[in-house]
Amino acid sequence: ADPDSLQDLCVADLGATSVVVNGFPCKPASNVTSDDFFFAGLSMEGNTSNIFASNVTAANVLSFPGLNTLGVSMNRVDVAPGGLNPPHSHPRATELIILLKGRLLVGFISTSNQFFSKVLNPGEMFVVPKGLIHFQYNVGDKKAFAITTFDSQLPGVVIASTTLFGSTPAIPDDVLAKAFQVDQKVVTAIKSKFER
Ligand code: GLV
Ligand code: MN
């Protein structure tokens, strides 16, 4: 979890520029309102019209500044049939997932390279230990919808495919060709899918 808070609340002042802290500085208490502790962003279905046919809507400190210093956050994950929330990891949080609609294959890979997975039905949960690569794949014939929760106000996300093949600037082709033991043409072909 994130560091313990030293006061009741510390609504993030996302625009503050004068001080640098680990997290965000607090809004003056006199400016804090009930709206700072309310977030409606997860009530809307995400747009899954993209190459992965999935969408993650984040309720973290950046979208919901009232979470600042509280050590928790949540996402809404929508996955169309056949869609994939691609393999990724969260450097700062363990993830709990609860499936609300549809069917999802969820899994993670441990540091000893063991793959742990389950097909979730509505109401069922899975936990992904901090920092490990995981994914969700819609194996049903309907839209799937899950809520994920994190023990961090800003878990961070490293998406394996876009990190390696879509970084700015790009990782040299020969590094990726060597790493994946393929021809550079294969690297170029994969990179073309993730160009920014
Ligand atoms: C799902 O893995 C998520 O990060 O919300
Ligand atoms: Mn995740």
mmCIF file of N, CA and C in Angstrom, residues 64-177:
data_model
loop_
_atom_site.group_PDB
_atom_site.id
_atom_site.type_symbol
_atom_site.label_atom_id
_atom_site.label_comp_id
_atom_site.label_asym_id
_atom_site.label_seq_id
_atom_site.Cartn_x
_atom_site.Cartn_y
_atom_site.Cartn_z
ATOM 1 N N PHE A 64 -9.513 11.241 -9.992
ATOM 2 C CA PHE A 64 -10.322 11.328 -8.768
ATOM 3 C C PHE A 64 -9.392 11.822 -7.642
ATOM 4 N N PRO A 65 -9.108 13.146 -7.612
ATOM 5 C CA PRO A 65 -8.068 13.690 -6.729
ATOM 6 C C PRO A 65 -8.313 13.460 -5.240
ATOM 7 N N GLY A 66 -9.583 13.158 -4.854
ATOM 8 C CA GLY A 66 -9.878 12.866 -3.450
ATOM 9 C C GLY A 66 -9.150 11.630 -2.945
ATOM 10 N N LEU A 67 -8.654 10.775 -3.848
ATOM 11 C CA LEU A 67 -7.924 9.565 -3.444
ATOM 12 C C LEU A 67 -6.508 9.859 -2.947
ATOM 13 N N ASN A 68 -6.049 11.087 -3.152
ATOM 14 C CA ASN A 68 -4.663 11.408 -2.779
ATOM 15 C C ASN A 68 -4.357 11.010 -1.336
ATOM 16 N N THR A 69 -3.273 10.302 -1.129
ATOM 17 C CA THR A 69 -2.737 9.790 0.156
ATOM 18 C C THR A 69 -3.550 8.646 0.766
ATOM 19 N N LEU A 70 -4.628 8.187 0.102
ATOM 20 C CA LEU A 70 -5.490 7.177 0.728
ATOM 21 C C LEU A 70 -5.110 5.743 0.373
ATOM 22 N N GLY A 71 -4.232 5.559 -0.591
ATOM 23 C CA GLY A 71 -3.677 4.229 -0.854
ATOM 24 C C GLY A 71 -4.597 3.248 -1.558
ATOM 25 N N VAL A 72 -5.643 3.759 -2.218
ATOM 26 C CA VAL A 72 -6.555 2.880 -2.947
ATOM 27 C C VAL A 72 -6.955 3.513 -4.279
ATOM 28 N N SER A 73 -7.363 2.658 -5.224
ATOM 29 C CA SER A 73 -7.945 3.131 -6.480
ATOM 30 C C SER A 73 -8.667 1.965 -7.138
ATOM 31 N N MET A 74 -9.359 2.260 -8.215
ATOM 32 C CA MET A 74 -10.224 1.285 -8.879
ATOM 33 C C MET A 74 -10.228 1.545 -10.385
ATOM 34 N N ASN A 75 -10.434 0.473 -11.156
ATOM 35 C CA ASN A 75 -10.654 0.634 -12.602
ATOM 36 C C ASN A 75 -11.941 -0.065 -12.984
ATOM 37 N N ARG A 76 -12.506 0.370 -14.104
ATOM 38 C CA ARG A 76 -13.570 -0.367 -14.767
ATOM 39 C C ARG A 76 -12.954 -0.953 -16.028
ATOM 40 N N VAL A 77 -13.122 -2.258 -16.222
ATOM 41 C CA VAL A 77 -12.557 -2.923 -17.396
ATOM 42 C C VAL A 77 -13.705 -3.462 -18.241
ATOM 43 N N ASP A 78 -13.849 -2.962 -19.457
ATOM 44 C CA ASP A 78 -14.847 -3.467 -20.411
ATOM 45 C C ASP A 78 -14.113 -4.220 -21.509
ATOM 46 N N VAL A 79 -14.580 -5.423 -21.806
ATOM 47 C CA VAL A 79 -13.935 -6.233 -22.846
ATOM 48 C C VAL A 79 -15.025 -6.805 -23.757
ATOM 49 N N ALA A 80 -14.956 -6.481 -25.048
ATOM 50 C CA ALA A 80 -15.916 -7.010 -26.021
ATOM 51 C C ALA A 80 -15.630 -8.497 -26.236
ATOM 52 N N PRO A 81 -16.604 -9.265 -26.762
ATOM 53 C CA PRO A 81 -16.330 -10.688 -27.026
ATOM 54 C C PRO A 81 -15.060 -10.846 -27.873
ATOM 55 N N GLY A 82 -14.173 -11.725 -27.456
ATOM 56 C CA GLY A 82 -12.905 -11.926 -28.165
ATOM 57 C C GLY A 82 -11.852 -10.878 -27.852
ATOM 58 N N GLY A 83 -12.217 -9.864 -27.086
ATOM 59 C CA GLY A 83 -11.281 -8.777 -26.772
ATOM 60 C C GLY A 83 -10.335 -9.149 -25.646
ATOM 61 N N LEU A 84 -9.260 -8.384 -25.545
ATOM 62 C CA LEU A 84 -8.183 -8.666 -24.586
ATOM 63 C C LEU A 84 -7.729 -7.378 -23.911
ATOM 64 N N ASN A 85 -7.679 -7.388 -22.580
ATOM 65 C CA ASN A 85 -6.909 -6.353 -21.880
ATOM 66 C C ASN A 85 -5.499 -6.917 -21.865
ATOM 67 N N PRO A 86 -4.598 -6.368 -22.697
ATOM 68 C CA PRO A 86 -3.340 -7.061 -23.007
ATOM 69 C C PRO A 86 -2.413 -7.181 -21.801
ATOM 70 N N PRO A 87 -1.478 -8.151 -21.859
ATOM 71 C CA PRO A 87 -0.562 -8.381 -20.749
ATOM 72 C C PRO A 87 0.122 -7.081 -20.292
ATOM 73 N N HIS A 88 0.000 -6.828 -18.989
ATOM 74 C CA HIS A 88 0.565 -5.606 -18.408
ATOM 75 C C HIS A 88 0.851 -5.859 -16.935
ATOM 76 N N SER A 89 1.572 -4.927 -16.320
ATOM 77 C CA SER A 89 1.830 -5.034 -14.880
ATOM 78 C C SER A 89 1.657 -3.676 -14.226
ATOM 79 N N HIS A 90 1.465 -3.707 -12.898
ATOM 80 C CA HIS A 90 1.334 -2.477 -12.112
ATOM 81 C C HIS A 90 2.492 -2.443 -11.122
ATOM 82 N N PRO A 91 3.460 -1.546 -11.331
ATOM 83 C CA PRO A 91 4.647 -1.545 -10.476
ATOM 84 C C PRO A 91 4.352 -1.234 -9.013
ATOM 85 N N ARG A 92 3.232 -0.562 -8.737
ATOM 86 C CA ARG A 92 3.012 -0.115 -7.361
ATOM 87 C C ARG A 92 1.825 -0.759 -6.657
ATOM 88 N N ALA A 93 1.179 -1.787 -7.227
ATOM 89 C CA ALA A 93 -0.019 -2.295 -6.546
ATOM 90 C C ALA A 93 -0.343 -3.751 -6.844
ATOM 91 N N THR A 94 -0.920 -4.397 -5.841
ATOM 92 C CA THR A 94 -1.624 -5.665 -6.025
ATOM 93 C C THR A 94 -2.995 -5.327 -6.590
ATOM 94 N N GLU A 95 -3.521 -6.188 -7.455
ATOM 95 C CA GLU A 95 -4.823 -5.948 -8.095
ATOM 96 C C GLU A 95 -5.801 -7.050 -7.703
ATOM 97 N N LEU A 96 -6.979 -6.635 -7.273
ATOM 98 C CA LEU A 96 -8.093 -7.565 -7.038
ATOM 99 C C LEU A 96 -9.094 -7.312 -8.144
ATOM 100 N N ILE A 97 -9.565 -8.387 -8.773
ATOM 101 C CA ILE A 97 -10.540 -8.204 -9.849
ATOM 102 C C ILE A 97 -11.824 -8.927 -9.473
ATOM 103 N N ILE A 98 -12.958 -8.260 -9.664
ATOM 104 C CA ILE A 98 -14.254 -8.922 -9.506
ATOM 105 C C ILE A 98 -15.008 -8.764 -10.825
ATOM 106 N N LEU A 99 -15.457 -9.896 -11.349
ATOM 107 C CA LEU A 99 -16.198 -9.859 -12.608
ATOM 108 C C LEU A 99 -17.665 -9.584 -12.313
ATOM 109 N N LEU A 100 -18.238 -8.613 -12.994
ATOM 110 C CA LEU A 100 -19.653 -8.276 -12.785
ATOM 111 C C LEU A 100 -20.544 -8.817 -13.902
ATOM 112 N N LYS A 101 -20.026 -8.846 -15.134
ATOM 113 C CA LYS A 101 -20.816 -9.368 -16.265
ATOM 114 C C LYS A 101 -19.922 -10.114 -17.242
ATOM 115 N N GLY A 102 -20.464 -11.148 -17.876
ATOM 116 C CA GLY A 102 -19.742 -11.867 -18.923
ATOM 117 C C GLY A 102 -18.846 -12.969 -18.367
ATOM 118 N N ARG A 103 -17.860 -13.363 -19.182
ATOM 119 C CA ARG A 103 -16.891 -14.400 -18.781
ATOM 120 C C ARG A 103 -15.507 -13.937 -19.196
ATOM 121 N N LEU A 104 -14.572 -14.002 -18.271
ATOM 122 C CA LEU A 104 -13.209 -13.557 -18.578
ATOM 123 C C LEU A 104 -12.204 -14.613 -18.138
ATOM 124 N N LEU A 105 -11.257 -14.902 -19.038
ATOM 125 C CA LEU A 105 -10.080 -15.665 -18.638
ATOM 126 C C LEU A 105 -9.092 -14.655 -18.064
ATOM 127 N N VAL A 106 -8.733 -14.841 -16.790
ATOM 128 C CA VAL A 106 -7.773 -13.934 -16.153
ATOM 129 C C VAL A 106 -6.567 -14.751 -15.740
ATOM 130 N N GLY A 107 -5.383 -14.162 -15.824
ATOM 131 C CA GLY A 107 -4.201 -14.908 -15.425
ATOM 132 C C GLY A 107 -3.015 -14.008 -15.205
ATOM 133 N N PHE A 108 -2.045 -14.528 -14.429
ATOM 134 C CA PHE A 108 -0.773 -13.821 -14.255
ATOM 135 C C PHE A 108 0.363 -14.827 -14.306
ATOM 136 N N ILE A 109 1.567 -14.317 -14.509
ATOM 137 C CA ILE A 109 2.765 -15.155 -14.586
ATOM 138 C C ILE A 109 3.677 -14.741 -13.439
ATOM 139 N N SER A 110 4.115 -15.732 -12.652
ATOM 140 C CA SER A 110 4.964 -15.432 -11.489
ATOM 141 C C SER A 110 6.412 -15.222 -11.928
ATOM 142 N N THR A 111 7.252 -14.805 -10.981
ATOM 143 C CA THR A 111 8.672 -14.597 -11.320
ATOM 144 C C THR A 111 9.391 -15.924 -11.543
ATOM 145 N N SER A 112 8.755 -17.062 -11.167
ATOM 146 C CA SER A 112 9.358 -18.351 -11.545
ATOM 147 C C SER A 112 8.729 -18.886 -12.824
ATOM 148 N N ASN A 113 8.006 -17.966 -13.517
ATOM 149 C CA ASN A 113 7.470 -18.248 -14.853
ATOM 150 C C ASN A 113 6.333 -19.261 -14.848
ATOM 151 N N GLN A 114 5.628 -19.334 -13.737
ATOM 152 C CA GLN A 114 4.452 -20.204 -13.683
ATOM 153 C C GLN A 114 3.229 -19.350 -14.017
ATOM 154 N N PHE A 115 2.352 -19.913 -14.842
ATOM 155 C CA PHE A 115 1.137 -19.204 -15.272
ATOM 156 C C PHE A 115 -0.030 -19.691 -14.422
ATOM 157 N N PHE A 116 -0.687 -18.767 -13.747
ATOM 158 C CA PHE A 116 -1.853 -19.076 -12.923
ATOM 159 C C PHE A 116 -3.062 -18.415 -13.574
ATOM 160 N N SER A 117 -4.159 -19.163 -13.779
ATOM 161 C CA SER A 117 -5.304 -18.553 -14.454
ATOM 162 C C SER A 117 -6.612 -19.213 -14.047
ATOM 163 N N LYS A 118 -7.685 -18.495 -14.326
ATOM 164 C CA LYS A 118 -9.046 -18.982 -14.073
ATOM 165 C C LYS A 118 -9.969 -18.323 -15.085
ATOM 166 N N VAL A 119 -11.076 -19.005 -15.379
ATOM 167 C CA VAL A 119 -12.161 -18.352 -16.093
ATOM 168 C C VAL A 119 -13.142 -17.864 -15.034
ATOM 169 N N LEU A 120 -13.396 -16.566 -15.008
ATOM 170 C CA LEU A 120 -14.304 -15.988 -14.010
ATOM 171 C C LEU A 120 -15.720 -15.861 -14.558
ATOM 172 N N ASN A 121 -16.674 -16.167 -13.686
ATOM 173 C CA ASN A 121 -18.096 -15.885 -13.940
ATOM 174 C C ASN A 121 -18.510 -14.760 -13.000
ATOM 175 N N PRO A 122 -19.660 -14.127 -13.275
ATOM 176 C CA PRO A 122 -20.047 -12.965 -12.475
ATOM 177 C C PRO A 122 -20.019 -13.240 -10.970
ATOM 178 N N GLY A 123 -19.456 -12.296 -10.231
ATOM 179 C CA GLY A 123 -19.347 -12.393 -8.780
ATOM 180 C C GLY A 123 -18.050 -13.030 -8.317
ATOM 181 N N GLU A 124 -17.305 -13.651 -9.244
ATOM 182 C CA GLU A 124 -16.066 -14.328 -8.859
ATOM 183 C C GLU A 124 -14.868 -13.374 -8.935
ATOM 184 N N MET A 125 -13.870 -13.676 -8.095
ATOM 185 C CA MET A 125 -12.717 -12.781 -7.974
ATOM 186 C C MET A 125 -11.410 -13.505 -8.250
ATOM 187 N N PHE A 126 -10.394 -12.714 -8.562
ATOM 188 C CA PHE A 126 -9.033 -13.222 -8.757
ATOM 189 C C PHE A 126 -8.102 -12.149 -8.233
ATOM 190 N N VAL A 127 -6.947 -12.547 -7.723
ATOM 191 C CA VAL A 127 -6.001 -11.549 -7.232
ATOM 192 C C VAL A 127 -4.682 -11.687 -7.982
ATOM 193 N N VAL A 128 -4.128 -10.548 -8.348
ATOM 194 C CA VAL A 128 -2.867 -10.494 -9.083
ATOM 195 C C VAL A 128 -1.828 -9.831 -8.176
ATOM 196 N N PRO A 129 -0.820 -10.597 -7.736
ATOM 197 C CA PRO A 129 0.193 -10.010 -6.861
ATOM 198 C C PRO A 129 0.916 -8.832 -7.531
ATOM 199 N N LYS A 130 1.300 -7.898 -6.699
ATOM 200 C CA LYS A 130 1.976 -6.673 -7.139
ATOM 201 C C LYS A 130 3.072 -6.916 -8.166
ATOM 202 N N GLY A 131 3.035 -6.165 -9.235
ATOM 203 C CA GLY A 131 4.137 -6.147 -10.192
ATOM 204 C C GLY A 131 4.148 -7.255 -11.225
ATOM 205 N N LEU A 132 3.265 -8.258 -11.107
ATOM 206 C CA LEU A 132 3.332 -9.384 -12.049
ATOM 207 C C LEU A 132 2.497 -9.110 -13.305
ATOM 208 N N ILE A 133 2.954 -9.668 -14.415
ATOM 209 C CA ILE A 133 2.258 -9.491 -15.699
ATOM 210 C C ILE A 133 0.971 -10.296 -15.695
ATOM 211 N N HIS A 134 -0.115 -9.654 -16.138
ATOM 212 C CA HIS A 134 -1.432 -10.303 -16.141
ATOM 213 C C HIS A 134 -2.266 -9.772 -17.303
ATOM 214 N N PHE A 135 -3.401 -10.450 -17.548
ATOM 215 C CA PHE A 135 -4.295 -10.021 -18.638
ATOM 216 C C PHE A 135 -5.699 -10.490 -18.331
ATOM 217 N N GLN A 136 -6.651 -9.970 -19.105
ATOM 218 C CA GLN A 136 -8.034 -10.464 -19.069
ATOM 219 C C GLN A 136 -8.491 -10.643 -20.517
ATOM 220 N N TYR A 137 -9.057 -11.816 -20.801
ATOM 221 C CA TYR A 137 -9.460 -12.158 -22.170
ATOM 222 C C TYR A 137 -10.920 -12.603 -22.137
ATOM 223 N N ASN A 138 -11.722 -11.990 -22.993
ATOM 224 C CA ASN A 138 -13.152 -12.331 -23.010
ATOM 225 C C ASN A 138 -13.365 -13.634 -23.777
ATOM 226 N N VAL A 139 -13.670 -14.701 -23.037
ATOM 227 C CA VAL A 139 -13.892 -16.009 -23.653
ATOM 228 C C VAL A 139 -15.384 -16.318 -23.762
ATOM 229 N N GLY A 140 -16.226 -15.326 -23.472
ATOM 230 C CA GLY A 140 -17.664 -15.524 -23.580
ATOM 231 C C GLY A 140 -18.181 -14.978 -24.893
ATOM 232 N N ASP A 141 -19.509 -15.020 -25.062
ATOM 233 C CA ASP A 141 -20.070 -14.477 -26.303
ATOM 234 C C ASP A 141 -20.796 -13.154 -26.060
ATOM 235 N N LYS A 142 -20.627 -12.597 -24.848
ATOM 236 C CA LYS A 142 -21.238 -11.294 -24.533
ATOM 237 C C LYS A 142 -20.148 -10.350 -24.032
ATOM 238 N N LYS A 143 -20.513 -9.069 -23.932
ATOM 239 C CA LYS A 143 -19.588 -8.086 -23.355
ATOM 240 C C LYS A 143 -19.259 -8.489 -21.919
ATOM 241 N N ALA A 144 -18.021 -8.308 -21.533
ATOM 242 C CA ALA A 144 -17.630 -8.551 -20.137
ATOM 243 C C ALA A 144 -17.302 -7.220 -19.476
ATOM 244 N N PHE A 145 -17.562 -7.167 -18.176
ATOM 245 C CA PHE A 145 -17.373 -5.939 -17.409
ATOM 246 C C PHE A 145 -16.858 -6.339 -16.034
ATOM 247 N N ALA A 146 -15.711 -5.811 -15.650
ATOM 248 C CA ALA A 146 -15.103 -6.136 -14.357
ATOM 249 C C ALA A 146 -14.683 -4.852 -13.653
ATOM 250 N N ILE A 147 -14.579 -4.952 -12.327
ATOM 251 C CA ILE A 147 -14.013 -3.865 -11.526
ATOM 252 C C ILE A 147 -12.715 -4.387 -10.931
ATOM 253 N N THR A 148 -11.664 -3.576 -11.037
ATOM 254 C CA THR A 148 -10.393 -3.930 -10.422
ATOM 255 C C THR A 148 -10.089 -2.904 -9.330
ATOM 256 N N THR A 149 -9.494 -3.380 -8.245
ATOM 257 C CA THR A 149 -9.152 -2.476 -7.147
ATOM 258 C C THR A 149 -7.672 -2.642 -6.823
ATOM 259 N N PHE A 150 -7.086 -1.573 -6.328
ATOM 260 C CA PHE A 150 -5.633 -1.517 -6.125
ATOM 261 C C PHE A 150 -5.303 -0.909 -4.769
ATOM 262 N N ASP A 151 -4.206 -1.367 -4.176
ATOM 263 C CA ASP A 151 -3.743 -0.778 -2.916
ATOM 264 C C ASP A 151 -2.742 0.345 -3.191
ATOM 265 N N SER A 152 -3.093 1.185 -4.131
ATOM 266 C CA SER A 152 -2.278 2.356 -4.464
ATOM 267 C C SER A 152 -3.201 3.402 -5.051
ATOM 268 N N GLN A 153 -2.901 4.668 -4.811
ATOM 269 C CA GLN A 153 -3.703 5.731 -5.430
ATOM 270 C C GLN A 153 -3.359 5.895 -6.913
ATOM 271 N N LEU A 154 -2.218 5.328 -7.316
ATOM 272 C CA LEU A 154 -1.777 5.426 -8.713
ATOM 273 C C LEU A 154 -0.888 4.219 -9.004
ATOM 274 N N PRO A 155 -1.523 3.065 -9.356
ATOM 275 C CA PRO A 155 -0.767 1.804 -9.477
ATOM 276 C C PRO A 155 0.310 1.827 -10.548
ATOM 277 N N GLY A 156 0.130 2.660 -11.575
ATOM 278 C CA GLY A 156 1.041 2.652 -12.721
ATOM 279 C C GLY A 156 0.729 1.452 -13.591
ATOM 280 N N VAL A 157 1.006 1.569 -14.877
ATOM 281 C CA VAL A 157 0.754 0.433 -15.768
ATOM 282 C C VAL A 157 1.857 0.349 -16.818
ATOM 283 N N VAL A 158 2.384 -0.865 -16.980
ATOM 284 C CA VAL A 158 3.386 -1.134 -18.013
ATOM 285 C C VAL A 158 2.772 -2.186 -18.926
ATOM 286 N N ILE A 159 2.408 -1.807 -20.143
ATOM 287 C CA ILE A 159 1.798 -2.755 -21.086
ATOM 288 C C ILE A 159 2.927 -3.379 -21.907
ATOM 289 N N ALA A 160 3.058 -4.725 -21.795
ATOM 290 C CA ALA A 160 4.233 -5.397 -22.369
ATOM 291 C C ALA A 160 4.419 -5.054 -23.841
ATOM 292 N N SER A 161 3.359 -5.184 -24.648
ATOM 293 C CA SER A 161 3.517 -4.993 -26.088
ATOM 294 C C SER A 161 3.839 -3.548 -26.441
ATOM 295 N N THR A 162 3.112 -2.601 -25.860
ATOM 296 C CA THR A 162 3.346 -1.206 -26.241
ATOM 297 C C THR A 162 4.634 -0.666 -25.623
ATOM 298 N N THR A 163 5.020 -1.201 -24.457
ATOM 299 C CA THR A 163 6.286 -0.769 -23.850
ATOM 300 C C THR A 163 7.460 -1.163 -24.745
ATOM 301 N N LEU A 164 7.455 -2.417 -25.210
ATOM 302 C CA LEU A 164 8.603 -2.904 -25.977
ATOM 303 C C LEU A 164 8.564 -2.462 -27.440
ATOM 304 N N PHE A 165 7.354 -2.394 -28.015
ATOM 305 C CA PHE A 165 7.271 -2.147 -29.465
ATOM 306 C C PHE A 165 6.719 -0.769 -29.821
ATOM 307 N N GLY A 166 6.329 0.010 -28.821
ATOM 308 C CA GLY A 166 5.745 1.327 -29.133
ATOM 309 C C GLY A 166 6.317 2.452 -28.292
ATOM 310 N N SER A 167 7.550 2.274 -27.769
ATOM 311 C CA SER A 167 8.123 3.328 -26.916
ATOM 312 C C SER A 167 8.567 4.522 -27.753
ATOM 313 N N THR A 168 8.776 5.657 -27.083
ATOM 314 C CA THR A 168 9.296 6.865 -27.722
ATOM 315 C C THR A 168 10.543 7.310 -26.980
ATOM 316 N N PRO A 169 11.731 7.401 -27.608
ATOM 317 C CA PRO A 169 11.994 6.864 -28.946
ATOM 318 C C PRO A 169 11.953 5.332 -28.920
ATOM 319 N N ALA A 170 11.983 4.740 -30.094
ATOM 320 C CA ALA A 170 11.861 3.278 -30.199
ATOM 321 C C ALA A 170 13.113 2.562 -29.684
ATOM 322 N N ILE A 171 12.911 1.370 -29.134
ATOM 323 C CA ILE A 171 14.030 0.491 -28.771
ATOM 324 C C ILE A 171 14.640 -0.012 -30.087
ATOM 325 N N PRO A 172 15.989 -0.062 -30.207
ATOM 326 C CA PRO A 172 16.586 -0.512 -31.480
ATOM 327 C C PRO A 172 16.052 -1.893 -31.902
ATOM 328 N N ASP A 173 15.821 -2.034 -33.219
ATOM 329 C CA ASP A 173 15.283 -3.295 -33.761
ATOM 330 C C ASP A 173 16.147 -4.501 -33.398
ATOM 331 N N ASP A 174 17.491 -4.306 -33.411
ATOM 332 C CA ASP A 174 18.348 -5.470 -33.156
ATOM 333 C C ASP A 174 18.251 -5.940 -31.702
ATOM 334 N N VAL A 175 17.943 -5.015 -30.794
ATOM 335 C CA VAL A 175 17.739 -5.423 -29.390
ATOM 336 C C VAL A 175 16.511 -6.330 -29.303
ATOM 337 N N LEU A 176 15.429 -5.909 -29.959
ATOM 338 C CA LEU A 176 14.192 -6.694 -29.898
ATOM 339 C C LEU A 176 14.324 -8.001 -30.679
ATOM 340 N N ALA A 177 15.024 -7.952 -31.822
ATOM 341 C CA ALA A 177 15.223 -9.172 -32.627
ATOM 342 C C ALA A 177 15.989 -10.214 -31.807
#
